[in-house]
Short mmCIF file of C-alpha atoms in Angstrom, two decimals:
data_model
loop_
_atom_site.label_atom_id
_atom_site.label_comp_id
_atom_site.label_asym_id
_atom_site.label_seq_id
_atom_site.Cartn_x
_atom_site.Cartn_y
_atom_site.Cartn_z
CA MET W 36 -13.18 -0.45 4.21
CA PHE W 37 -12.69 3.02 2.90
CA ASP W 38 -13.68 5.46 0.17
CA HIS W 39 -10.36 7.14 -0.01
CA VAL W 40 -7.27 7.75 2.09
CA LYS W 41 -5.24 10.86 1.58
CA PHE W 42 -2.04 11.63 3.52
CA GLY W 43 1.03 13.79 3.06
CA VAL W 44 4.64 12.68 2.23
CA SER W 45 7.83 14.27 2.47
CA ASP W 46 9.27 13.28 -0.90
CA TYR W 47 6.57 13.07 -3.54
CA ALA W 48 8.63 11.65 -6.17
CA ALA W 49 9.93 8.68 -4.06
CA SER W 50 6.62 7.90 -2.46
CA ARG W 51 4.64 8.06 -5.78
CA SER W 52 7.25 5.59 -7.31
CA PHE W 53 7.26 3.43 -4.12
CA PHE W 54 3.36 3.17 -4.09
CA VAL W 55 2.85 2.68 -7.99
CA ARG W 56 5.43 0.03 -8.01
CA ALA W 57 4.60 -1.73 -4.87
CA LEU W 58 0.76 -1.83 -5.38
CA GLU W 59 1.08 -2.81 -9.15
CA PRO W 60 0.69 -6.49 -8.34
CA LEU W 61 -2.55 -5.64 -6.59
CA GLY W 62 -3.97 -3.98 -9.85
CA VAL W 63 -3.45 -0.42 -8.58
CA THR W 64 -2.37 2.36 -11.05
CA ASP W 65 -2.20 6.07 -10.97
CA VAL W 66 -5.68 7.32 -12.21
CA ARG W 67 -5.14 11.12 -11.63
CA GLU W 68 -2.27 13.47 -10.97
CA TRP W 69 -2.62 16.91 -9.54
CA PRO W 70 0.30 18.87 -10.61
CA PRO W 71 2.95 19.36 -9.24
CA ASP W 72 2.71 17.09 -6.28
CA GLY W 73 -0.29 15.12 -5.91
CA VAL W 74 -1.61 11.62 -7.12
CA GLU W 75 -4.70 9.35 -6.85
CA LEU W 76 -4.14 5.73 -7.00
CA SER W 77 -6.81 3.03 -7.54
CA GLN W 78 -7.63 -0.17 -9.24
CA PRO W 79 -9.33 0.15 -12.72
CA LYS W 80 -12.94 1.13 -12.37
CA GLY W 81 -12.37 1.05 -8.50
CA THR W 82 -14.43 2.82 -6.00
CA VAL W 83 -11.64 3.41 -3.43
CA SER W 84 -8.40 5.38 -3.71
CA LEU W 85 -5.25 6.37 -2.08
CA CYS W 86 -4.27 9.90 -2.60
CA LEU W 87 -0.61 11.17 -1.81
CA TYR W 88 0.48 14.83 -1.65
CA GLU W 89 3.68 16.34 -0.69
CA THR W 90 3.89 18.51 2.38
CA LYS W 91 6.63 19.76 4.62
CA GLU W 92 4.58 18.69 7.76
CA LYS W 93 5.80 15.43 9.28
CA PRO W 94 2.71 12.98 9.24
CA ALA W 95 2.34 10.58 12.19
CA HIS W 96 2.88 6.88 11.44
CA LEU W 97 0.12 5.33 9.45
CA HIS W 98 -0.81 1.67 8.78
CA LEU W 99 -2.53 1.02 5.46
CA ALA W 100 -4.04 -2.58 4.42
CA PHE W 101 -4.65 -3.22 1.02
CA VAL W 102 -6.91 -6.17 -0.05
CA ALA W 103 -5.09 -9.01 -2.07
CA ALA W 104 -7.28 -11.41 -4.06
CA SER W 105 -4.85 -14.18 -3.47
CA ARG W 106 -1.62 -15.29 -1.41
CA GLN W 107 0.23 -14.88 -4.77
CA GLN W 108 -0.72 -11.28 -4.95
CA VAL W 109 0.48 -10.79 -1.35
CA GLN W 110 4.07 -12.27 -2.27
CA ALA W 111 3.95 -10.05 -5.51
CA PHE W 112 3.31 -6.97 -3.44
CA TYR W 113 6.09 -7.87 -0.93
CA LEU W 114 8.71 -8.38 -3.64
CA ALA W 115 7.67 -5.23 -5.67
CA ALA W 116 7.68 -3.11 -2.44
CA LEU W 117 11.00 -4.33 -1.54
CA GLU W 118 12.26 -3.54 -5.11
CA ALA W 119 10.67 -0.16 -4.91
CA GLY W 120 12.68 0.71 -1.75
CA GLY W 121 10.42 -0.48 1.03
CA LYS W 122 11.86 -2.09 4.09
CA ASP W 123 10.75 -5.38 5.45
CA ASN W 124 8.24 -5.41 8.24
CA GLY W 125 7.01 -8.92 7.94
CA PRO W 126 7.42 -11.20 5.09
CA PRO W 127 4.44 -13.07 3.53
CA GLY W 128 2.84 -15.49 5.76
CA LEU W 129 -0.05 -16.48 7.88
CA ARG W 130 -0.79 -14.42 10.76
CA PRO W 131 -3.10 -16.70 12.86
CA ARG W 132 -3.40 -14.48 15.70
CA TYR W 133 -5.76 -12.40 13.73
CA HIS W 134 -7.71 -15.45 12.08
CA ALA W 135 -6.68 -18.76 10.48
CA SER W 136 -6.58 -17.49 7.00
CA TYR W 137 -5.06 -14.15 7.51
CA TYR W 138 -2.27 -14.09 5.00
CA ALA W 139 -0.18 -10.80 4.76
CA ALA W 140 3.07 -9.29 4.17
CA PHE W 141 4.31 -5.85 5.50
CA VAL W 142 6.80 -3.17 4.56
CA ILE W 143 7.88 0.13 5.62
CA GLY W 144 7.37 2.92 2.96
CA PRO W 145 9.50 6.06 2.29
CA ASP W 146 7.90 7.96 5.10
CA GLY W 147 8.02 5.10 7.66
CA HIS W 148 4.36 4.13 7.29
CA ASN W 149 3.53 0.42 7.73
CA ILE W 150 2.01 -0.89 4.57
CA GLU W 151 0.33 -4.18 4.38
CA ALA W 152 -1.25 -6.25 1.75
CA VAL W 153 -3.66 -9.16 3.17
CA CYS W 154 -5.59 -11.92 1.70
CA HIS W 155 -8.39 -13.38 3.85
CA VAL W 156 -9.20 -16.34 1.77
CA PRO W 157 -8.28 -19.73 2.78
CA GLU W 158 -5.85 -21.55 0.59
CA ALA W 159 -7.51 -23.80 -1.85
#
């Protein structure tokens, strides 16, 4: 659980586009922009946020896992992320090595970060 995560990206436009499109199925939108090169993303009335800003520094690889309310949201995230330019790093499916109901998908974002959507709810 986190309040916010902020990290630098090498191509602000590409990363902003990727995260807005990939996270849209999870209800995430851009809630605030800091011209010319920063954005805060969150769910409506959300209490946690993801902040991106452009930097020339090369950030270390980062793993971000976003909560999905359903397995369908995990699947929608995966497809949206691939359409937004992400690279497959593990298609939607159960990951029983974590726990019996761990349903997740993984993509590599524009800066090489491992981005995940995970649903912990057992299938109905």
